Amino acid sequence: MRARWALVFFMAIVLMLFVEVQAITFQQFSSSVIILLLVILFNNFQESRKVRVLGNFGQLLIDLCFISLIIFINGGDRNPFSFLLILTSLFTPLFLEFKQSVVLLLLSILSLYIQSFSTYQFWHTSEFLDINFLITTVVMSSLWTFMSWFSYIISRSREYLEEVVKRDLRISRLQTIGALTSGFCHELGTPLGSMRLCVDRIKSGRGNDFDIKVLEESLQTCEVALKSMVMQSQNDEKLEFNEVDISQVLQDVASSFSENHSSVEIDTSNAKDIYVLGSRISFYRLFFDLFENSVDAGASNITVRVDKKVDTYIMSVNDNGAGFPESVVENLGTPFNSTKKNGMGIGLYNAMTYVDLLGGHMEVSNSNGTIIKMSFKR
């Protein structure tokens, strides 16, 4: 639609110049302005709706009709801007399926043929521009064939790149599984080793209450690690990508979070009308984990801000807590990266992994609390 605005503006300027040099009459100019106004009204109607009324084929067909009509009442094929009909058919293979592109090519050729029957004036002589219809048709068809081939090459390249991206995602997932497995083995290995020592002491008759306490703490550590593993598995299985209303997710998270943390103030008023393609479950878990990290760091106030750029949403979660230790910030993106007594470091790891999966970027910094910035494509 932006291209149509530019075309309407261009044609309006050209028509005024044609009137000035008396290439067309004022009556022709007036008729052309009426057509341009109708196109402007149609464009405004299109932009006022969230969902496009017409697909690419319908949009290009509208463009072809209004260009053909403008050229016809301003001299037809004698008008030098009749080449716009060639351009209309030239780019159709880039936006349409093959059959639709063929239909628009044939309609463009038909429109060019109809232009030869125009009786409207252009310049002082009817022979200002003499177009050979047969030669023009051959040129149009040849250019269309080249663009169709070019579109096919681009399509194949895109399919190849998509396959490469999928392969990289599979490799990345395997690497993630490897990192998680290694981390879980490490997390389970330490308490299991302690449990083994305690069991050996009890078997030898040297056990005491301290050994029982160590066994209970080690069992608790193993349970937390196993629960984290199950949660990670469930999150991976439930990923379904849709358009997610982030403001609604934040309201739900804040409401649920406030039930157990009534003393914490969460401000999400700035995050309105934000829609990102992703998984609602994962976004809910992402913000819940970030809020939980803030509370664990002693925060009493959490603010979510969203800045809307041209093609990017920048979301920031700010709190007034103690911030992350430098060791956590330096090893951001590593599982089991935590300094909390009962922390596993999975929450922040999951958040960064999910942001990366959506093609976004995440940064963590400390400034009178914690600042977590995430950027997503609009």
PDB file of C-alpha atoms in Angstrom, residues 206-215:
ATOM      1  CA  ARG A 206      29.326 -44.472  63.002  1.00  0.00           C
ATOM      2  CA  GLY A 207      26.174 -42.662  61.904  1.00  0.00           C
ATOM      3  CA  ASN A 208      24.549 -39.868  63.919  1.00  0.00           C
ATOM      4  CA  ASP A 209      21.810 -37.232  63.627  1.00  0.00           C
ATOM      5  CA  PHE A 210      24.017 -35.057  61.418  1.00  0.00           C
ATOM      6  CA  ASP A 211      24.127 -37.831  58.784  1.00  0.00           C
ATOM      7  CA  ILE A 212      20.311 -38.038  58.825  1.00  0.00           C
ATOM      8  CA  LYS A 213      20.119 -34.251  58.284  1.00  0.00           C
ATOM      9  CA  VAL A 214      22.600 -34.453  55.369  1.00  0.00           C
ATOM     10  CA  LEU A 215      20.531 -37.274  53.821  1.00  0.00           C
TER      11      LEU A 215
END
